Amino acid sequence: MTRSTRATGRRSAPRANRSRQPAQRAYRTRSISKAIGLTLVSALIPGLGFVLGGRKKLGAFVMTLYFGLLLIAAFIGLTQRDSVVALAVDPSRLLLTTGAVLLIGVLWICVVVSSHKLLRPISLTQVGRFTGSAFVGLLCFGIAVPTTFAAQTVMAQRDLVGGVFKSEKDSKSATRPNVDKKDPWAKTPRLNLVLLGADDGVGREGTRTDTVIVASIDTRTGDTALISLSRNWMRMPFPEDSPLHDKFPNGFYDPNGPAEQPEYYLDAMYDNIPKLYPGILGPSDNEGADALKVSAGAALGLDIDYYMQVNLKGFEQIIDALGGITVNINYQVPIGGDYGSGPGTNGHKKPSGYLQPGPDQKLNGRDALWFARGRYGLSDPSRQERQRCTIHALVNSANPAALVTSYQQIAAAGKQLLRTDIPQEVLPAFIELGLKVKNASVANVDLNKSKNFPSGQRPNYEAMRELVKTAIAPKSKPVASTPSSKPSTSPTKKPTKKPSSTTSKPPAGQPQNLNDACAYDPNQSGN
């Protein structure tokens, strides 16, 4: 090759490069302030910065991917609700979702940094370089914070689901029903849950369930009836086909003992039956809860499907995580206090204070706990009513804003709060049913103490079963205490201040809407 030929070859390449330089300089001659503005726009619309910086094909690809993901997310959110719910309660899918969220955040940051490098001027002063770098750093921080928060929230949900709800193969229950996982309520017109408030505080031996409430839910409408059982009932029955019926044919009671037997109260069953007859119902992760399910169902004439056990300390934490609850207080409610007699006592002492009466009282976790459990100087039925009102207020307090902003705290409290035999496999159906309950009627079933259980020693369970059967039977036409047949479009956020004259006192055995039962009525005394 001649010298002239080599020289010609060396000169030909620069001509090609120089032909593209004017176009690239056009993108790089803008000011730093304009480059920062375009970087901000490119952060809001990933890929746009590549287009403006001359990398049109790459920019088009990133923008197409970005808008495609947005459209897919909108489509799934609007039309595939069941799939979203299933994802929210599947630990393996939640782990993949966490990885996807973090990957998207990292890629987003990479796009922002790369876009700024293309958009910034070729010649930069030290001030300009620092300003651009600082702004990009803030943008990346603004992306990293919500991405990390989202990933932590998803992991909190996974931890909650995995910690509280076990799969059927990883858990044991002697009383849990077998249902079709795809449609659990197909053959279940009413779902019956027993809610247990476990009081295992300092000074108590074992666990006593001072709160026992049965929630009977219409799986079609979400309408719910709450039925409270008194903690000092004795002779709690068992179904004839239960092994416990052979041990206690006349109910949970010692026929050779005295008339009043605290160790045979309803609230002592959880701890004492497993001690007396371990494994009598079969393999179980919670023998006390299984015994209570069987007995509460026999007392009320219901088949109890699942239990939900609430630890009172966790209850306090979850109320605080939600920002408190709003209730009407109709009479002074004691904070603390002990009669000094019966099981679990720490000796006689007076309450340290009182929650004062008033409408729409905002309570924190500690005060909400005492509103639900305070009983010094008050009757058990009044405490049961306050417990139902607390549940009602808790449901109404679970608004989207509180759930989004405090979900990690709620999930952490929920893990300490709950114990249940509800399996992971039916959680999507439970969430759907829970959404119905929030917008449906929640009522109290009055068991009419004056007629049906004048004392805890000999409750009239047969009469109670008749009342419950009447209360939850499908209604052919609306009655005074039921809501309008036209469904409501929004849930009630607060209990009413005054009870309705037509619904505040329904006939015994008829359900009473909790908006009326929990209304402000200063004429009540709590006795």
CSV table of N, CA and C in Angstrom, one decimal, residues 165-264:
chain,number,residue,atom,x,y,z
A,165,PHE,N,-50.9,-17.1,59.3
A,165,PHE,CA,-51.8,-18.0,58.5
A,165,PHE,C,-50.9,-19.1,58.0
A,166,LYS,N,-51.0,-20.3,58.5
A,166,LYS,CA,-50.3,-21.5,58.0
A,166,LYS,C,-51.0,-22.2,56.9
A,167,SER,N,-50.3,-22.8,56.0
A,167,SER,CA,-51.0,-23.7,55.0
A,167,SER,C,-51.5,-24.9,55.7
A,168,GLU,N,-52.5,-25.6,55.0
A,168,GLU,CA,-53.1,-26.7,55.6
A,168,GLU,C,-52.1,-27.8,55.9
A,169,LYS,N,-51.1,-28.0,55.0
A,169,LYS,CA,-50.1,-29.0,55.2
A,169,LYS,C,-49.1,-28.7,56.3
A,170,ASP,N,-49.0,-27.5,56.7
A,170,ASP,CA,-48.1,-27.1,57.7
A,170,ASP,C,-48.8,-26.8,59.1
A,171,SER,N,-50.1,-27.1,59.2
A,171,SER,CA,-50.8,-26.8,60.4
A,171,SER,C,-51.7,-28.0,60.7
A,172,LYS,N,-52.1,-28.0,62.0
A,172,LYS,CA,-53.0,-29.1,62.4
A,172,LYS,C,-54.2,-28.5,63.2
A,173,SER,N,-55.4,-29.0,62.8
A,173,SER,CA,-56.6,-28.5,63.5
A,173,SER,C,-57.6,-29.7,63.6
A,174,ALA,N,-58.2,-29.9,64.7
A,174,ALA,CA,-59.1,-31.0,64.9
A,174,ALA,C,-60.5,-30.6,64.5
A,175,THR,N,-60.8,-29.3,64.3
A,175,THR,CA,-62.1,-28.8,64.1
A,175,THR,C,-62.3,-28.0,62.8
A,176,ARG,N,-61.3,-27.9,62.0
A,176,ARG,CA,-61.3,-27.0,60.8
A,176,ARG,C,-62.1,-27.7,59.7
A,177,PRO,N,-63.0,-27.1,59.0
A,177,PRO,CA,-63.8,-27.7,57.9
A,177,PRO,C,-62.9,-27.9,56.7
A,178,ASN,N,-63.3,-28.9,55.9
A,178,ASN,CA,-62.7,-29.1,54.6
A,178,ASN,C,-63.6,-28.4,53.6
A,179,VAL,N,-63.0,-27.5,52.8
A,179,VAL,CA,-63.8,-26.7,51.9
A,179,VAL,C,-63.1,-26.7,50.5
A,180,ASP,N,-63.9,-26.4,49.5
A,180,ASP,CA,-63.3,-26.2,48.1
A,180,ASP,C,-62.5,-24.9,48.1
A,181,LYS,N,-61.2,-25.0,47.9
A,181,LYS,CA,-60.3,-23.9,48.0
A,181,LYS,C,-60.7,-22.8,46.9
A,182,LYS,N,-61.2,-23.3,45.8
A,182,LYS,CA,-61.5,-22.3,44.7
A,182,LYS,C,-62.8,-21.5,45.0
A,183,ASP,N,-63.7,-22.1,45.7
A,183,ASP,CA,-65.0,-21.5,46.1
A,183,ASP,C,-65.4,-21.9,47.5
A,184,PRO,N,-64.7,-21.4,48.5
A,184,PRO,CA,-64.9,-21.9,49.9
A,184,PRO,C,-66.4,-21.8,50.4
A,185,TRP,N,-67.1,-20.8,49.9
A,185,TRP,CA,-68.4,-20.5,50.5
A,185,TRP,C,-69.5,-21.1,49.6
A,186,ALA,N,-69.2,-21.9,48.6
A,186,ALA,CA,-70.2,-22.5,47.8
A,186,ALA,C,-71.3,-23.3,48.5
A,187,LYS,N,-70.8,-24.0,49.6
A,187,LYS,CA,-71.8,-24.8,50.4
A,187,LYS,C,-71.8,-24.2,51.8
A,188,THR,N,-71.5,-23.0,52.0
A,188,THR,CA,-71.4,-22.3,53.3
A,188,THR,C,-72.2,-21.0,53.2
A,189,PRO,N,-73.5,-21.1,53.4
A,189,PRO,CA,-74.3,-19.8,53.4
A,189,PRO,C,-73.9,-18.9,54.5
A,190,ARG,N,-73.5,-19.4,55.7
A,190,ARG,CA,-73.1,-18.5,56.8
A,190,ARG,C,-71.7,-19.1,57.3
A,191,LEU,N,-70.8,-18.2,57.4
A,191,LEU,CA,-69.5,-18.5,58.0
A,191,LEU,C,-69.5,-18.1,59.5
A,192,ASN,N,-69.1,-19.0,60.3
A,192,ASN,CA,-69.2,-18.7,61.8
A,192,ASN,C,-67.7,-18.7,62.3
A,193,LEU,N,-67.3,-17.6,62.9
A,193,LEU,CA,-66.0,-17.5,63.5
A,193,LEU,C,-66.2,-17.2,65.0
A,194,VAL,N,-65.3,-17.8,65.8
A,194,VAL,CA,-65.3,-17.4,67.2
A,194,VAL,C,-64.1,-16.6,67.5
A,195,LEU,N,-64.3,-15.4,68.0
A,195,LEU,CA,-63.3,-14.4,68.3
A,195,LEU,C,-62.9,-14.5,69.8
A,196,LEU,N,-61.7,-14.8,70.1
A,196,LEU,CA,-61.2,-15.1,71.5
A,196,LEU,C,-60.3,-13.9,71.9
A,197,GLY,N,-60.6,-13.3,73.0
A,197,GLY,CA,-59.7,-12.3,73.6
A,197,GLY,C,-58.9,-13.0,74.7
A,198,ALA,N,-57.6,-13.2,74.5
A,198,ALA,CA,-56.8,-14.0,75.4
A,198,ALA,C,-56.1,-13.0,76.4
A,199,ASP,N,-56.4,-13.2,77.7
A,199,ASP,CA,-55.8,-12.3,78.7
A,199,ASP,C,-54.7,-13.2,79.4
A,200,ASP,N,-53.5,-13.0,79.0
A,200,ASP,CA,-52.4,-13.8,79.6
A,200,ASP,C,-51.4,-12.8,80.2
A,201,GLY,N,-51.9,-11.8,80.9
A,201,GLY,CA,-51.0,-10.8,81.4
A,201,GLY,C,-50.2,-11.2,82.6
A,202,VAL,N,-49.4,-10.3,83.2
A,202,VAL,CA,-48.6,-10.6,84.3
A,202,VAL,C,-49.4,-10.9,85.5
A,203,GLY,N,-49.1,-12.0,86.3
A,203,GLY,CA,-49.8,-12.4,87.5
A,203,GLY,C,-50.8,-13.4,87.2
A,204,ARG,N,-51.1,-13.8,85.9
A,204,ARG,CA,-52.0,-14.8,85.6
A,204,ARG,C,-51.3,-16.1,85.3
A,205,GLU,N,-51.9,-17.2,85.8
A,205,GLU,CA,-51.4,-18.5,85.5
A,205,GLU,C,-52.2,-19.0,84.3
A,206,GLY,N,-51.5,-19.3,83.2
A,206,GLY,CA,-52.1,-19.8,82.0
A,206,GLY,C,-52.8,-18.6,81.2
A,207,THR,N,-53.7,-19.0,80.3
A,207,THR,CA,-54.4,-18.1,79.5
A,207,THR,C,-55.9,-18.2,79.7
A,208,ARG,N,-56.5,-17.1,80.0
A,208,ARG,CA,-58.0,-17.1,80.2
A,208,ARG,C,-58.6,-16.3,79.1
A,209,THR,N,-59.6,-16.8,78.4
A,209,THR,CA,-60.3,-16.1,77.3
A,209,THR,C,-61.5,-15.3,77.9
A,210,ASP,N,-61.2,-14.1,78.4
A,210,ASP,CA,-62.2,-13.2,79.0
A,210,ASP,C,-63.2,-12.7,78.0
A,211,THR,N,-62.8,-12.8,76.7
A,211,THR,CA,-63.7,-12.3,75.6
A,211,THR,C,-64.0,-13.5,74.7
A,212,VAL,N,-65.2,-13.8,74.5
A,212,VAL,CA,-65.6,-14.9,73.5
A,212,VAL,C,-66.8,-14.3,72.8
A,213,ILE,N,-66.6,-14.0,71.5
A,213,ILE,CA,-67.7,-13.5,70.6
A,213,ILE,C,-67.8,-14.3,69.4
A,214,VAL,N,-68.9,-14.8,69.0
A,214,VAL,CA,-69.2,-15.5,67.8
A,214,VAL,C,-69.7,-14.5,66.7
A,215,ALA,N,-69.0,-14.5,65.6
A,215,ALA,CA,-69.4,-13.7,64.4
A,215,ALA,C,-70.0,-14.6,63.4
A,216,SER,N,-71.3,-14.4,63.1
A,216,SER,CA,-71.9,-15.2,62.1
A,216,SER,C,-72.2,-14.4,60.9
A,217,ILE,N,-71.5,-14.7,59.7
A,217,ILE,CA,-71.4,-13.8,58.6
A,217,ILE,C,-72.2,-14.5,57.4
A,218,ASP,N,-73.1,-13.7,56.8
A,218,ASP,CA,-73.8,-14.1,55.6
A,218,ASP,C,-72.7,-14.0,54.4
A,219,THR,N,-72.4,-15.1,53.8
A,219,THR,CA,-71.3,-15.1,52.8
A,219,THR,C,-71.7,-14.5,51.5
A,220,ARG,N,-73.0,-14.3,51.3
A,220,ARG,CA,-73.5,-13.6,50.1
A,220,ARG,C,-73.5,-12.1,50.2
A,221,THR,N,-74.0,-11.6,51.4
A,221,THR,CA,-74.2,-10.2,51.6
A,221,THR,C,-73.1,-9.5,52.5
A,222,GLY,N,-72.5,-10.3,53.3
A,222,GLY,CA,-71.5,-9.8,54.3
A,222,GLY,C,-72.2,-9.3,55.6
A,223,ASP,N,-73.6,-9.4,55.7
A,223,ASP,CA,-74.2,-9.0,56.9
A,223,ASP,C,-73.8,-9.9,58.0
A,224,THR,N,-73.5,-9.3,59.2
A,224,THR,CA,-72.8,-10.0,60.3
A,224,THR,C,-73.6,-9.9,61.6
A,225,ALA,N,-73.8,-11.0,62.3
A,225,ALA,CA,-74.4,-10.9,63.6
A,225,ALA,C,-73.3,-11.3,64.6
A,226,LEU,N,-73.2,-10.4,65.7
A,226,LEU,CA,-72.2,-10.7,66.7
A,226,LEU,C,-72.9,-11.2,68.0
A,227,ILE,N,-72.4,-12.3,68.5
A,227,ILE,CA,-73.1,-12.9,69.7
A,227,ILE,C,-72.0,-13.0,70.8
A,228,SER,N,-72.2,-12.4,71.9
A,228,SER,CA,-71.3,-12.4,73.0
A,228,SER,C,-71.7,-13.5,74.0
A,229,LEU,N,-70.7,-14.3,74.5
A,229,LEU,CA,-70.8,-15.3,75.5
A,229,LEU,C,-70.2,-14.8,76.8
A,230,SER,N,-70.9,-15.0,77.9
A,230,SER,CA,-70.4,-14.5,79.2
A,230,SER,C,-69.3,-15.3,79.7
A,231,ARG,N,-68.3,-14.7,80.2
A,231,ARG,CA,-67.1,-15.3,80.7
A,231,ARG,C,-67.3,-16.3,81.9
A,232,ASN,N,-68.4,-16.1,82.7
A,232,ASN,CA,-68.6,-16.9,83.8
A,232,ASN,C,-69.7,-17.9,83.7
A,233,TRP,N,-70.1,-18.2,82.4
A,233,TRP,CA,-71.1,-19.3,82.2
A,233,TRP,C,-70.4,-20.6,82.6
A,234,MET,N,-71.2,-21.5,83.2
A,234,MET,CA,-70.8,-22.8,83.5
A,234,MET,C,-71.7,-23.8,82.8
A,235,ARG,N,-71.3,-25.1,82.9
A,235,ARG,CA,-72.0,-26.2,82.2
A,235,ARG,C,-72.1,-26.0,80.7
A,236,MET,N,-71.0,-25.4,80.2
A,236,MET,CA,-70.9,-25.3,78.7
A,236,MET,C,-71.1,-26.6,78.0
A,237,PRO,N,-72.0,-26.8,77.1
A,237,PRO,CA,-72.3,-28.1,76.5
A,237,PRO,C,-71.3,-28.5,75.4
A,238,PHE,N,-71.3,-29.8,75.0
A,238,PHE,CA,-70.5,-30.3,73.9
A,238,PHE,C,-71.5,-31.2,73.1
A,239,PRO,N,-71.2,-31.2,71.7
A,239,PRO,CA,-72.1,-32.0,70.9
A,239,PRO,C,-72.0,-33.5,71.3
A,240,GLU,N,-73.1,-34.2,71.0
A,240,GLU,CA,-73.1,-35.6,71.4
A,240,GLU,C,-72.1,-36.5,70.7
A,241,ASP,N,-71.6,-36.1,69.5
A,241,ASP,CA,-70.6,-36.9,68.8
A,241,ASP,C,-69.2,-36.5,69.2
A,242,SER,N,-69.0,-35.6,70.1
A,242,SER,CA,-67.7,-35.1,70.5
A,242,SER,C,-67.2,-36.0,71.7
A,243,PRO,N,-65.9,-36.3,71.7
A,243,PRO,CA,-65.3,-37.1,72.8
A,243,PRO,C,-65.5,-36.3,74.1
A,244,LEU,N,-65.6,-35.0,74.1
A,244,LEU,CA,-65.7,-34.2,75.3
A,244,LEU,C,-67.1,-34.4,75.9
A,245,HIS,N,-68.1,-34.8,75.1
A,245,HIS,CA,-69.4,-35.0,75.6
A,245,HIS,C,-69.4,-36.3,76.5
A,246,ASP,N,-68.6,-37.2,76.2
A,246,ASP,CA,-68.4,-38.4,77.0
A,246,ASP,C,-67.9,-38.1,78.4
A,247,LYS,N,-66.9,-37.1,78.4
A,247,LYS,CA,-66.3,-36.7,79.7
A,247,LYS,C,-67.2,-35.7,80.5
A,248,PHE,N,-68.0,-34.9,79.8
A,248,PHE,CA,-68.9,-34.0,80.4
A,248,PHE,C,-70.3,-34.0,79.8
A,249,PRO,N,-71.0,-35.1,80.1
A,249,PRO,CA,-72.4,-35.3,79.5
A,249,PRO,C,-73.3,-34.2,79.9
A,250,ASN,N,-73.1,-33.5,81.0
A,250,ASN,CA,-74.0,-32.5,81.5
A,250,ASN,C,-73.4,-31.1,81.4
A,251,GLY,N,-72.4,-31.0,80.5
A,251,GLY,CA,-71.7,-29.7,80.4
A,251,GLY,C,-70.4,-29.7,81.2
A,252,PHE,N,-69.6,-28.7,80.9
A,252,PHE,CA,-68.3,-28.5,81.6
A,252,PHE,C,-68.5,-28.0,83.0
A,253,TYR,N,-68.5,-29.0,83.9
A,253,TYR,CA,-68.9,-28.8,85.3
A,253,TYR,C,-68.5,-30.0,86.1
A,254,ASP,N,-68.2,-29.8,87.4
A,254,ASP,CA,-67.9,-30.9,88.3
A,254,ASP,C,-69.1,-31.1,89.2
A,255,PRO,N,-69.8,-32.2,88.9
A,255,PRO,CA,-71.1,-32.4,89.7
A,255,PRO,C,-70.8,-32.6,91.2
A,256,ASN,N,-69.6,-32.9,91.6
A,256,ASN,CA,-69.3,-33.1,93.0
A,256,ASN,C,-68.8,-31.9,93.7
A,257,GLY,N,-68.7,-30.8,92.9
A,257,GLY,CA,-68.1,-29.6,93.5
A,257,GLY,C,-69.1,-28.6,94.0
A,258,PRO,N,-68.7,-27.5,94.4
A,258,PRO,CA,-69.6,-26.5,94.9
A,258,PRO,C,-70.5,-25.9,93.8
A,259,ALA,N,-71.4,-25.0,94.2
A,259,ALA,CA,-72.3,-24.4,93.1
A,259,ALA,C,-71.5,-23.5,92.2
A,260,GLU,N,-70.7,-22.7,92.8
A,260,GLU,CA,-69.8,-21.8,92.0
A,260,GLU,C,-68.5,-22.4,91.8
A,261,GLN,N,-68.1,-22.6,90.5
A,261,GLN,CA,-66.8,-23.3,90.2
A,261,GLN,C,-66.0,-22.4,89.1
A,262,PRO,N,-65.2,-21.5,89.6
A,262,PRO,CA,-64.5,-20.6,88.6
A,262,PRO,C,-63.6,-21.4,87.7
A,263,GLU,N,-63.1,-22.6,88.1
A,263,GLU,CA,-62.2,-23.4,87.2
A,263,GLU,C,-63.1,-24.1,86.1
A,264,TYR,N,-64.4,-24.0,86.2
A,264,TYR,CA,-65.2,-24.5,85.1
A,264,TYR,C,-66.1,-23.4,84.4
